[in-house]
């Protein structure tokens, strides 16, 4: 897609992602394709391709491009997977995933954020994204199991329902820790065995719900 941000988007991919270790060409292509500026408010559009997180409404944020790319790359998507995302927010992460797998199921607890994201999905005709208003710490049982799960808000632990709803084999990436600082954890399920590895430190907004923090 060509638009007034095409050059900014190409530079983002080159300088922030490729040159800093993102090597999965499918992920790089997806981030070159998805118009990140459409997921933020008009006043933020000129900053949309910068090397930082961006505010969306309701005190929430879209992650920095490098964090979106790194988390997506950890899922090792080949194209046929069904992926569950918790924390739709602006919809940007779901949009990137939708270019890389067969279907994205995304859950958000704040109604007006979900409504905004749905509008952009329709505008872009990203029809393989299904979304739902709910407490995502409970997962989305109806469509389980999922080949991959990504949680884009930070909780005190990995919600048990998400582990149950992950397919075998399956991969889940999630920030876990304190309210102000977390570490990315990669959980893999294979032959009935679950392993968790710890990746870099990150700062996400709070995962709020039955298997998350109690309130904002
Ligand atoms: N992936 C988003 C980032 C959103 S920020 C993007 O690309 O823009 C994290 C989001 O998680 C917020 O919108 C917040 O409302 C949501 N959230 C927090 N706890 C949640 C829960 N239990 N279920 C679903 N969404 C939740």
PDB file of N, CA, C and O in Angstrom, residues 95-135:
ATOM      1  N   UNK A  95      -3.501  -6.429  13.524  1.00  0.00           N
ATOM      2  CA  UNK A  95      -3.383  -6.196  12.077  1.00  0.00           C
ATOM      3  C   UNK A  95      -2.097  -6.816  11.541  1.00  0.00           C
ATOM      4  O   UNK A  95      -2.095  -7.469  10.487  1.00  0.00           O
ATOM      5  N   UNK A  96      -1.000  -6.643  12.271  1.00  0.00           N
ATOM      6  CA  UNK A  96       0.271  -7.241  11.841  1.00  0.00           C
ATOM      7  C   UNK A  96       0.133  -8.771  11.831  1.00  0.00           C
ATOM      8  O   UNK A  96       0.507  -9.440  10.855  1.00  0.00           O
ATOM      9  N   UNK A  97      -0.444  -9.328  12.881  1.00  0.00           N
ATOM     10  CA  UNK A  97      -0.626 -10.781  12.950  1.00  0.00           C
ATOM     11  C   UNK A  97      -1.488 -11.295  11.802  1.00  0.00           C
ATOM     12  O   UNK A  97      -1.241 -12.373  11.256  1.00  0.00           O
ATOM     13  N   UNK A  98      -2.490 -10.504  11.425  1.00  0.00           N
ATOM     14  CA  UNK A  98      -3.446 -10.967  10.406  1.00  0.00           C
ATOM     15  C   UNK A  98      -2.779 -11.188   9.053  1.00  0.00           C
ATOM     16  O   UNK A  98      -3.295 -11.922   8.218  1.00  0.00           O
ATOM     17  N   UNK A  99      -1.633 -10.555   8.817  1.00  0.00           N
ATOM     18  CA  UNK A  99      -0.881 -10.744   7.565  1.00  0.00           C
ATOM     19  C   UNK A  99      -0.053 -12.016   7.603  1.00  0.00           C
ATOM     20  O   UNK A  99       0.531 -12.413   6.603  1.00  0.00           O
ATOM     21  N   UNK A 100       0.057 -12.641   8.777  1.00  0.00           N
ATOM     22  CA  UNK A 100       1.042 -13.713   8.994  1.00  0.00           C
ATOM     23  C   UNK A 100       0.444 -15.059   9.358  1.00  0.00           C
ATOM     24  O   UNK A 100       1.168 -16.027   9.567  1.00  0.00           O
ATOM     25  N   UNK A 101      -0.889 -15.111   9.508  1.00  0.00           N
ATOM     26  CA  UNK A 101      -1.515 -16.363   9.926  1.00  0.00           C
ATOM     27  C   UNK A 101      -2.892 -16.452   9.278  1.00  0.00           C
ATOM     28  O   UNK A 101      -3.294 -15.544   8.561  1.00  0.00           O
ATOM     29  N   UNK A 102      -3.618 -17.536   9.530  1.00  0.00           N
ATOM     30  CA  UNK A 102      -4.894 -17.663   8.819  1.00  0.00           C
ATOM     31  C   UNK A 102      -6.014 -16.884   9.513  1.00  0.00           C
ATOM     32  O   UNK A 102      -6.870 -16.304   8.866  1.00  0.00           O
ATOM     33  N   UNK A 103      -5.985 -16.848  10.849  1.00  0.00           N
ATOM     34  CA  UNK A 103      -7.041 -16.106  11.530  1.00  0.00           C
ATOM     35  C   UNK A 103      -6.561 -15.582  12.873  1.00  0.00           C
ATOM     36  O   UNK A 103      -5.837 -16.274  13.583  1.00  0.00           O
ATOM     37  N   UNK A 104      -6.967 -14.361  13.197  1.00  0.00           N
ATOM     38  CA  UNK A 104      -6.634 -13.750  14.485  1.00  0.00           C
ATOM     39  C   UNK A 104      -7.922 -13.593  15.294  1.00  0.00           C
ATOM     40  O   UNK A 104      -8.923 -13.088  14.789  1.00  0.00           O
ATOM     41  N   UNK A 105      -7.876 -14.040  16.532  1.00  0.00           N
ATOM     42  CA  UNK A 105      -8.968 -13.827  17.483  1.00  0.00           C
ATOM     43  C   UNK A 105      -8.424 -12.858  18.519  1.00  0.00           C
ATOM     44  O   UNK A 105      -7.408 -13.151  19.155  1.00  0.00           O
ATOM     45  N   UNK A 106      -9.067 -11.714  18.679  1.00  0.00           N
ATOM     46  CA  UNK A 106      -8.518 -10.733  19.613  1.00  0.00           C
ATOM     47  C   UNK A 106      -9.570 -10.280  20.609  1.00  0.00           C
ATOM     48  O   UNK A 106     -10.738 -10.076  20.245  1.00  0.00           O
ATOM     49  N   UNK A 107      -9.166 -10.160  21.879  1.00  0.00           N
ATOM     50  CA  UNK A 107     -10.098  -9.852  22.967  1.00  0.00           C
ATOM     51  C   UNK A 107      -9.666  -8.550  23.649  1.00  0.00           C
ATOM     52  O   UNK A 107      -8.492  -8.386  23.976  1.00  0.00           O
ATOM     53  N   UNK A 108     -10.624  -7.643  23.866  1.00  0.00           N
ATOM     54  CA  UNK A 108     -10.357  -6.354  24.522  1.00  0.00           C
ATOM     55  C   UNK A 108     -11.434  -6.115  25.578  1.00  0.00           C
ATOM     56  O   UNK A 108     -12.581  -6.470  25.382  1.00  0.00           O
ATOM     57  N   UNK A 109     -11.042  -5.505  26.716  1.00  0.00           N
ATOM     58  CA  UNK A 109     -12.033  -5.270  27.779  1.00  0.00           C
ATOM     59  C   UNK A 109     -12.660  -3.879  27.722  1.00  0.00           C
ATOM     60  O   UNK A 109     -13.640  -3.616  28.414  1.00  0.00           O
ATOM     61  N   UNK A 110     -12.072  -2.962  26.925  1.00  0.00           N
ATOM     62  CA  UNK A 110     -12.630  -1.605  26.852  1.00  0.00           C
ATOM     63  C   UNK A 110     -13.377  -1.431  25.535  1.00  0.00           C
ATOM     64  O   UNK A 110     -12.789  -1.496  24.444  1.00  0.00           O
ATOM     65  N   UNK A 111     -14.675  -1.185  25.686  1.00  0.00           N
ATOM     66  CA  UNK A 111     -15.573  -1.163  24.529  1.00  0.00           C
ATOM     67  C   UNK A 111     -15.181  -0.181  23.434  1.00  0.00           C
ATOM     68  O   UNK A 111     -15.130  -0.538  22.256  1.00  0.00           O
ATOM     69  N   UNK A 112     -14.866   1.076  23.807  1.00  0.00           N
ATOM     70  CA  UNK A 112     -14.623   2.065  22.748  1.00  0.00           C
ATOM     71  C   UNK A 112     -13.313   1.802  22.013  1.00  0.00           C
ATOM     72  O   UNK A 112     -13.179   2.150  20.839  1.00  0.00           O
ATOM     73  N   UNK A 113     -12.364   1.151  22.680  1.00  0.00           N
ATOM     74  CA  UNK A 113     -11.136   0.780  21.975  1.00  0.00           C
ATOM     75  C   UNK A 113     -11.443  -0.301  20.943  1.00  0.00           C
ATOM     76  O   UNK A 113     -10.994  -0.245  19.797  1.00  0.00           O
ATOM     77  N   UNK A 114     -12.225  -1.280  21.347  1.00  0.00           N
ATOM     78  CA  UNK A 114     -12.586  -2.360  20.431  1.00  0.00           C
ATOM     79  C   UNK A 114     -13.329  -1.800  19.223  1.00  0.00           C
ATOM     80  O   UNK A 114     -13.051  -2.170  18.071  1.00  0.00           O
ATOM     81  N   UNK A 115     -14.245  -0.874  19.476  1.00  0.00           N
ATOM     82  CA  UNK A 115     -15.020  -0.271  18.383  1.00  0.00           C
ATOM     83  C   UNK A 115     -14.104   0.445  17.401  1.00  0.00           C
ATOM     84  O   UNK A 115     -14.254   0.331  16.179  1.00  0.00           O
ATOM     85  N   UNK A 116     -13.126   1.166  17.939  1.00  0.00           N
ATOM     86  CA  UNK A 116     -12.178   1.893  17.083  1.00  0.00           C
ATOM     87  C   UNK A 116     -11.347   0.940  16.243  1.00  0.00           C
ATOM     88  O   UNK A 116     -11.134   1.151  15.044  1.00  0.00           O
ATOM     89  N   UNK A 117     -10.870  -0.130  16.864  1.00  0.00           N
ATOM     90  CA  UNK A 117     -10.042  -1.104  16.147  1.00  0.00           C
ATOM     91  C   UNK A 117     -10.847  -1.775  15.034  1.00  0.00           C
ATOM     92  O   UNK A 117     -10.369  -1.926  13.910  1.00  0.00           O
ATOM     93  N   UNK A 118     -12.084  -2.127  15.339  1.00  0.00           N
ATOM     94  CA  UNK A 118     -12.931  -2.798  14.338  1.00  0.00           C
ATOM     95  C   UNK A 118     -13.134  -1.929  13.100  1.00  0.00           C
ATOM     96  O   UNK A 118     -13.171  -2.419  11.978  1.00  0.00           O
ATOM     97  N   UNK A 119     -13.277  -0.634  13.335  1.00  0.00           N
ATOM     98  CA  UNK A 119     -13.461   0.295  12.228  1.00  0.00           C
ATOM     99  C   UNK A 119     -12.258   0.266  11.277  1.00  0.00           C
ATOM    100  O   UNK A 119     -12.407   0.264  10.060  1.00  0.00           O
ATOM    101  N   UNK A 120     -11.058   0.244  11.865  1.00  0.00           N
ATOM    102  CA  UNK A 120      -9.858   0.234  11.025  1.00  0.00           C
ATOM    103  C   UNK A 120      -9.714  -1.113  10.307  1.00  0.00           C
ATOM    104  O   UNK A 120      -9.347  -1.160   9.127  1.00  0.00           O
ATOM    105  N   UNK A 121     -10.017  -2.223  10.999  1.00  0.00           N
ATOM    106  CA  UNK A 121      -9.954  -3.536  10.334  1.00  0.00           C
ATOM    107  C   UNK A 121     -10.858  -3.540   9.100  1.00  0.00           C
ATOM    108  O   UNK A 121     -10.491  -4.058   8.047  1.00  0.00           O
ATOM    109  N   UNK A 122     -12.056  -2.972   9.243  1.00  0.00           N
ATOM    110  CA  UNK A 122     -13.014  -2.933   8.117  1.00  0.00           C
ATOM    111  C   UNK A 122     -12.490  -2.060   6.988  1.00  0.00           C
ATOM    112  O   UNK A 122     -12.548  -2.422   5.822  1.00  0.00           O
ATOM    113  N   UNK A 123     -11.976  -0.890   7.380  1.00  0.00           N
ATOM    114  CA  UNK A 123     -11.444   0.051   6.394  1.00  0.00           C
ATOM    115  C   UNK A 123     -10.327  -0.600   5.572  1.00  0.00           C
ATOM    116  O   UNK A 123     -10.255  -0.418   4.355  1.00  0.00           O
ATOM    117  N   UNK A 124      -9.489  -1.394   6.238  1.00  0.00           N
ATOM    118  CA  UNK A 124      -8.362  -2.046   5.556  1.00  0.00           C
ATOM    119  C   UNK A 124      -8.758  -3.390   4.942  1.00  0.00           C
ATOM    120  O   UNK A 124      -7.962  -4.037   4.289  1.00  0.00           O
ATOM    121  N   UNK A 125      -9.981  -3.793   5.187  1.00  0.00           N
ATOM    122  CA  UNK A 125     -10.490  -5.103   4.731  1.00  0.00           C
ATOM    123  C   UNK A 125      -9.663  -6.256   5.262  1.00  0.00           C
ATOM    124  O   UNK A 125      -9.381  -7.216   4.539  1.00  0.00           O
ATOM    125  N   UNK A 126      -9.287  -6.167   6.525  1.00  0.00           N
ATOM    126  CA  UNK A 126      -8.583  -7.264   7.185  1.00  0.00           C
ATOM    127  C   UNK A 126      -9.656  -8.174   7.782  1.00  0.00           C
ATOM    128  O   UNK A 126      -9.916  -8.160   8.981  1.00  0.00           O
ATOM    129  N   UNK A 127     -10.252  -8.983   6.920  1.00  0.00           N
ATOM    130  CA  UNK A 127     -11.438  -9.739   7.331  1.00  0.00           C
ATOM    131  C   UNK A 127     -11.122 -11.009   8.113  1.00  0.00           C
ATOM    132  O   UNK A 127     -12.032 -11.695   8.564  1.00  0.00           O
ATOM    133  N   UNK A 128      -9.856 -11.354   8.270  1.00  0.00           N
ATOM    134  CA  UNK A 128      -9.537 -12.563   9.042  1.00  0.00           C
ATOM    135  C   UNK A 128      -9.275 -12.262  10.521  1.00  0.00           C
ATOM    136  O   UNK A 128      -8.660 -13.059  11.217  1.00  0.00           O
ATOM    137  N   UNK A 129      -9.751 -11.100  10.992  1.00  0.00           N
ATOM    138  CA  UNK A 129      -9.629 -10.774  12.416  1.00  0.00           C
ATOM    139  C   UNK A 129     -11.018 -10.836  13.053  1.00  0.00           C
ATOM    140  O   UNK A 129     -11.931 -10.134  12.622  1.00  0.00           O
ATOM    141  N   UNK A 130     -11.165 -11.686  14.051  1.00  0.00           N
ATOM    142  CA  UNK A 130     -12.409 -11.752  14.819  1.00  0.00           C
ATOM    143  C   UNK A 130     -12.153 -11.150  16.182  1.00  0.00           C
ATOM    144  O   UNK A 130     -11.109 -11.443  16.785  1.00  0.00           O
ATOM    145  N   UNK A 131     -13.081 -10.326  16.682  1.00  0.00           N
ATOM    146  CA  UNK A 131     -12.805  -9.664  17.948  1.00  0.00           C
ATOM    147  C   UNK A 131     -13.987  -9.782  18.889  1.00  0.00           C
ATOM    148  O   UNK A 131     -15.118  -9.999  18.472  1.00  0.00           O
ATOM    149  N   UNK A 132     -13.665  -9.609  20.190  1.00  0.00           N
ATOM    150  CA  UNK A 132     -14.687  -9.836  21.200  1.00  0.00           C
ATOM    151  C   UNK A 132     -14.411  -8.960  22.423  1.00  0.00           C
ATOM    152  O   UNK A 132     -13.252  -8.749  22.802  1.00  0.00           O
ATOM    153  N   UNK A 133     -15.474  -8.450  23.032  1.00  0.00           N
ATOM    154  CA  UNK A 133     -15.370  -7.665  24.261  1.00  0.00           C
ATOM    155  C   UNK A 133     -15.492  -8.611  25.449  1.00  0.00           C
ATOM    156  O   UNK A 133     -16.533  -9.241  25.639  1.00  0.00           O
ATOM    157  N   UNK A 134     -14.415  -8.717  26.236  1.00  0.00           N
ATOM    158  CA  UNK A 134     -14.470  -9.644  27.372  1.00  0.00           C
ATOM    159  C   UNK A 134     -13.204  -9.476  28.212  1.00  0.00           C
ATOM    160  O   UNK A 134     -12.294  -8.749  27.833  1.00  0.00           O
ATOM    161  N   UNK A 135     -13.174 -10.203  29.330  1.00  0.00           N
ATOM    162  CA  UNK A 135     -11.952 -10.327  30.110  1.00  0.00           C
ATOM    163  C   UNK A 135     -11.088 -11.395  29.436  1.00  0.00           C
ATOM    164  O   UNK A 135     -11.361 -12.591  29.535  1.00  0.00           O
TER     165      UNK A 135
END
